[in-house]
Amino acid sequence: MGIKPDMLNIYKMCDVSIKFNLPIVRDSGAIEYVTAFRAQHKHHRLPVKGGTRYAPNMDLEETEALASLMTFKCAVVGIPYGGAKGGIQIDPKKYSRKELEMLTRRYTHELWRKTFIGPAIDVPGPDMGTGSREMAWMCDEFTTLAGHKEIHAQGCCTGKPISLGGIRGRTESTGFGVFVTTRELVNDIELMKEYDIEPGLKGKRVIVQGFGNVGMWAARYMVNHGAVLVGVVEREGSISCENGIDPEKLANYREKNKTILNFPGATSYPDSDQAFYLPCDILIPAATEKSINLHNASRIRARIIAEGANGPTTVAAEKILLDNRVLVLPDLLCNSGGVTCSYFEWLKNLGHISPGKLLKRWEEKKNMRLIEVIAGKLIGNELELSDLDKVGIRGPDEQDVVLSGLEEILGSAYLDVRKLAKERKITLRMAAYVSGLEKINEVYENAGFYSS
């Protein structure tokens, strides 16, 4: 790579990390202290960006490791952020809504006191155990604290509800990113030929581990573009169907029954991840870390693994997969749709206007004039307004702009990583890390170091 060893050591370390305790008065009246964290990996780009996790096994070491991954992920896709991560060491299922709100607001207050949150400093987002509800509380608390002195206060965090400055398309963004990068991969004719895989998504058998937000949306987009969902793995068990599972119907079934088991037309495996090891073309681990490890990697019968979760494949497991000629699309690239969409939300908050709003009607009128010139004069008929959606003339709304931007950024990032992998004869994962490191190093080399 041409990066000096001393610089590589600098890139390994977190610039700043904090650990602090938060008091909470439980609904029972008991007073409890919980531990909280926030780590900012690198300040070469500001603000830093990373999720807020509520998990009982969270610690400072894990927080710093996840913050470093965010730095590399942002660098790979060209998002101008440093990496960060934070959260509270609790099991959110054991706390009431009132208690969670109190904790989230106190956590935000402490971050604000320590200058660890702000649209130009550090922009948290949702992560495991948190969602738009927690981000709404965080945004409201920061806005109250900052007052009139911070006009861009809504940009203090992302993943918010639409009413508080959130952006349409955020819900499906990570799953959509998995779909886009996987589509680019299977359309790579040269790479598919190397692995003796038929190019294109059409007819590809897909298995998803984790039918949450990421897995469900990835499955939807895959199926809509010709793939066949043949298996789903969840905590309570797994299901399979060689003829295909409708992801939308399964999502509705799970919402109603609180389980994927006994889904009509599918074979169920209670308390078993048996479907995880069935033959398929594309396996999407979209649940937790280390789901593919030394103990089960040899049982994987997929041709391609598209990592929808963070760190689902261990180092030892990847060696086994590579020896078995399994192609791995790394998480650093594959699941970066979420942070990319968060970037769009942050830009919306700074600009105080929805993407596409200024140009939507202009685009419609321009396209209508074009159609009138071409079609109207040829057939002598005027188009009805109701026909606009059918012929794709209607101007783009916020979600259209977001998904289009995701396609452009993630598609281009895949091509960059693939080119690097080909030139240096390395894996896609290694190429993603090399790409990120070289971009980070370029910033430091150009900016220099301050010393008093």
XYZ file of C-alpha atoms in Angstrom, residues 6-341:
336
model
C 4.012 4.250 12.112
C 1.011 5.685 10.254
C -0.700 2.285 10.250
C -0.304 2.202 14.029
C -1.993 5.611 14.245
C -4.924 4.386 12.142
C -5.451 1.465 14.527
C -5.983 3.667 17.574
C -9.047 5.665 18.595
C -8.448 9.403 18.855
C -10.882 9.767 21.772
C -13.061 7.405 23.792
C -15.050 7.949 26.965
C -16.749 5.759 29.543
C -19.164 7.198 32.072
C -21.986 6.166 34.380
C -25.585 7.317 34.194
C -27.993 7.303 37.169
C -31.591 6.298 36.566
C -34.579 6.185 38.879
C -36.454 3.001 37.941
C -40.234 2.880 37.859
C -40.047 0.986 41.162
C -38.251 3.931 42.775
C -34.911 2.120 42.940
C -31.829 4.061 41.819
C -29.534 2.303 39.370
C -26.255 3.212 37.677
C -25.597 2.044 34.105
C -22.397 2.343 32.095
C -22.287 4.289 28.828
C -19.660 4.742 26.105
C -18.750 6.830 23.075
C -15.670 6.406 20.897
C -14.440 8.665 18.086
C -11.952 6.707 16.012
C -10.484 9.308 13.663
C -10.936 13.068 13.262
C -9.453 13.335 9.747
C -13.021 14.023 8.625
C -15.624 15.806 10.721
C -18.177 15.199 11.955
C -17.621 11.627 13.067
C -20.529 9.227 12.554
C -21.675 6.018 14.187
C -24.552 4.190 15.815
C -25.862 4.124 19.379
C -26.196 0.592 20.719
C -28.155 -0.584 23.751
C -26.815 -4.038 24.656
C -25.939 -5.792 27.944
C -22.576 -7.097 26.656
C -21.320 -3.772 25.360
C -17.887 -2.591 26.537
C -15.308 0.054 25.659
C -13.131 -2.295 23.603
C -16.059 -3.318 21.390
C -17.133 0.329 21.074
C -13.684 1.357 19.838
C -13.522 -1.573 17.408
C -16.920 -0.714 15.915
C -15.912 2.959 15.665
C -12.844 1.987 13.630
C -15.006 -0.076 11.277
C -17.198 2.991 10.715
C -14.132 5.014 9.702
C -13.185 2.433 7.073
C -16.777 2.001 5.890
C -17.231 5.738 5.331
C -13.880 5.935 3.530
C -14.691 3.010 1.206
C -17.922 4.576 -0.060
C -16.522 8.126 -0.059
C -18.695 9.584 2.725
C -16.862 12.535 4.413
C -17.127 11.275 7.984
C -14.763 9.899 10.584
C -15.990 6.820 12.425
C -17.647 6.669 15.844
C -19.767 4.356 17.970
C -21.482 4.557 21.337
C -24.198 3.229 23.551
C -25.382 2.089 26.951
C -24.674 -1.238 28.647
C -28.273 -2.373 29.192
C -30.796 -4.884 27.902
C -33.502 -2.529 26.564
C -36.159 -5.256 26.928
C -35.819 -4.985 30.705
C -36.621 -1.260 30.787
C -39.926 0.533 30.325
C -40.514 3.167 27.670
C -40.310 5.888 30.315
C -37.011 4.525 31.646
C -35.504 4.260 28.153
C -36.495 7.833 27.384
C -34.934 9.039 30.641
C -31.708 7.146 29.886
C -31.537 8.378 26.283
C -32.024 11.989 27.295
C -29.463 11.734 30.117
C -26.998 10.038 27.728
C -27.512 12.871 25.210
C -27.065 15.478 27.944
C -23.754 13.919 29.023
C -22.505 13.738 25.427
C -23.416 17.420 24.996
C -21.564 18.390 28.219
C -18.488 16.533 26.971
C -18.746 18.027 23.425
C -19.387 14.570 22.008
C -22.506 15.373 19.985
C -23.423 18.017 17.413
C -23.993 18.363 13.653
C -20.370 19.469 13.140
C -18.795 17.253 15.824
C -20.343 13.808 16.280
C -23.585 12.555 14.713
C -25.009 9.390 16.355
C -27.518 7.114 14.655
C -29.545 4.028 15.590
C -27.963 0.635 16.106
C -28.785 -2.621 17.882
C -31.427 -1.971 20.543
C -32.287 1.544 19.322
C -34.368 3.041 16.527
C -36.171 6.161 15.359
C -37.853 6.554 18.764
C -34.530 6.888 20.595
C -33.170 9.190 17.891
C -36.249 11.414 18.292
C -35.557 11.714 22.038
C -31.890 12.423 21.352
C -32.714 15.099 18.785
C -35.270 16.772 21.033
C -32.884 16.793 24.007
C -30.007 18.229 21.979
C -32.269 20.872 20.403
C -33.419 21.934 23.867
C -29.835 22.143 25.136
C -28.429 23.939 22.091
C -31.311 26.414 21.821
C -31.134 29.248 19.289
C -27.337 29.004 19.071
C -27.479 25.940 16.794
C -29.672 26.461 13.724
C -28.742 23.009 12.384
C -29.711 21.220 15.631
C -31.752 18.542 13.814
C -28.499 17.372 12.234
C -27.203 16.212 15.627
C -28.280 12.625 14.874
C -29.783 10.565 12.062
C -32.386 7.827 11.778
C -35.056 10.191 13.113
C -38.801 10.107 12.314
C -39.779 12.148 9.238
C -41.515 14.719 11.450
C -38.217 15.496 13.211
C -36.043 15.812 10.129
C -35.712 12.166 9.126
C -35.534 11.122 5.493
C -37.685 8.808 3.393
C -35.834 5.704 2.306
C -33.888 5.357 5.570
C -35.846 2.277 6.676
C -34.925 0.197 3.639
C -31.515 1.776 2.944
C -29.241 -0.927 4.404
C -31.207 -3.759 2.795
C -31.314 -1.823 -0.466
C -27.536 -1.400 -0.242
C -27.113 -5.169 0.177
C -29.216 -5.645 -2.952
C -27.329 -3.025 -5.009
C -23.845 -4.311 -4.178
C -24.910 -7.948 -4.668
C -26.477 -7.064 -8.019
C -23.232 -5.372 -9.094
C -21.326 -8.473 -8.018
C -23.466 -11.001 -9.920
C -23.481 -8.754 -12.996
C -19.659 -8.794 -12.982
C -19.300 -11.233 -15.884
C -15.544 -11.700 -15.509
C -15.762 -12.483 -11.783
C -18.775 -14.792 -12.235
C -16.890 -16.695 -14.925
C -13.911 -17.075 -12.584
C -16.179 -18.697 -9.971
C -18.266 -20.604 -12.548
C -21.481 -18.791 -11.554
C -24.158 -17.764 -14.047
C -24.251 -13.914 -14.197
C -27.355 -11.966 -13.150
C -29.850 -12.140 -10.281
C -32.615 -13.871 -12.209
C -33.276 -17.329 -10.790
C -30.650 -17.054 -8.028
C -31.630 -18.958 -4.874
C -31.321 -16.733 -1.802
C -31.250 -17.593 1.919
C -31.480 -14.821 4.522
C -30.356 -15.139 8.135
C -32.149 -12.510 10.194
C -35.494 -11.370 8.813
C -35.344 -7.963 10.466
C -35.085 -4.622 8.750
C -31.953 -5.436 6.716
C -32.752 -9.019 5.769
C -36.387 -8.377 4.913
C -35.685 -5.426 2.597
C -32.735 -7.155 0.948
C -34.985 -10.156 0.265
C -37.745 -7.934 -1.144
C -35.459 -6.198 -3.617
C -33.784 -9.468 -4.605
C -37.132 -11.170 -5.302
C -38.443 -8.115 -7.183
C -35.456 -8.443 -9.515
C -35.857 -12.117 -10.291
C -34.180 -13.960 -7.405
C -35.966 -16.695 -5.423
C -36.046 -16.604 -1.612
C -35.687 -20.286 -0.632
C -34.867 -19.993 3.066
C -35.122 -17.716 6.115
C -33.379 -18.195 9.466
C -34.521 -16.543 12.698
C -34.056 -16.959 16.460
C -37.087 -19.216 16.846
C -36.058 -21.499 13.973
C -35.910 -21.521 10.202
C -38.067 -22.211 7.162
C -37.422 -23.242 3.571
C -39.350 -23.569 0.321
C -37.699 -24.549 -2.955
C -40.484 -22.858 -4.947
C -39.868 -19.543 -3.212
C -41.097 -17.520 -0.234
C -42.853 -14.199 -0.727
C -40.918 -11.825 1.589
C -43.795 -9.356 1.882
C -46.274 -12.074 2.858
C -43.754 -13.515 5.308
C -43.227 -10.074 6.882
C -47.002 -9.696 7.342
C -47.268 -13.245 8.730
C -44.475 -12.619 11.212
C -45.995 -9.299 12.285
C -49.264 -11.075 13.049
C -47.940 -14.346 14.552
C -44.610 -13.136 16.048
C -42.804 -16.029 14.340
C -41.767 -17.211 10.870
C -42.508 -20.861 11.748
C -45.447 -22.648 10.100
C -45.541 -20.123 7.257
C -47.948 -21.562 4.640
C -46.177 -23.544 1.922
C -42.815 -23.674 3.712
C -41.064 -26.411 5.681
C -40.393 -25.355 9.278
C -37.410 -26.284 11.451
C -38.262 -25.227 15.051
C -35.300 -24.256 17.248
C -32.953 -25.001 14.369
C -30.916 -23.035 11.833
C -31.036 -25.952 9.378
C -32.082 -23.695 6.490
C -28.793 -21.813 6.938
C -26.925 -24.811 5.525
C -29.158 -25.609 2.555
C -27.739 -25.265 -0.991
C -28.192 -21.760 -2.425
C -26.560 -19.232 -4.711
C -26.566 -16.261 -2.303
C -26.492 -16.384 1.496
C -27.196 -13.119 3.329
C -26.148 -13.198 7.002
C -28.058 -10.176 8.312
C -28.270 -10.981 12.018
C -25.332 -10.788 14.401
C -21.544 -10.927 14.465
C -19.666 -14.228 14.026
C -22.665 -16.149 12.674
C -20.285 -17.873 10.243
C -17.375 -19.204 12.277
C -14.747 -21.923 12.507
C -17.338 -24.459 13.694
C -19.923 -24.055 10.920
C -18.109 -22.562 7.909
C -17.500 -25.966 6.317
C -21.265 -26.612 6.341
C -22.071 -23.507 4.274
C -23.311 -24.542 0.802
C -23.741 -21.088 -0.744
C -21.782 -19.833 -3.757
C -21.850 -16.177 -2.647
C -22.047 -14.635 0.824
C -23.341 -11.042 0.966
C -22.654 -9.715 4.456
C -25.676 -7.721 5.572
C -24.626 -7.730 9.239
C -21.484 -6.247 10.779
C -18.712 -8.827 11.072
C -20.799 -11.963 10.420
C -17.769 -13.956 9.202
C -14.753 -14.674 11.401
C -11.204 -14.699 10.010
C -10.911 -18.468 10.465
C -14.262 -19.019 8.761
C -13.335 -16.894 5.767
C -10.228 -18.986 5.154
C -12.421 -22.099 4.977
C -14.905 -20.349 2.673
C -12.161 -19.168 0.311
C -10.681 -22.680 0.200
C -14.159 -23.919 -0.759
C -14.394 -21.328 -3.557
C -17.134 -19.288 -1.848
C -17.175 -15.635 -2.933
C -17.528 -13.200 -0.013
C -18.931 -9.671 -0.484
C -17.599 -7.891 2.653
C -19.718 -5.988 5.163
C -17.506 -2.940 4.782
C -19.068 -2.439 1.360
C -22.208 -4.564 1.364
C -24.057 -3.048 4.344
C -22.918 0.567 3.931
C -26.318 1.699 2.607
C -27.381 2.750 6.114
C -24.550 5.213 6.752
C -24.848 6.522 3.187
C -28.538 7.287 3.708
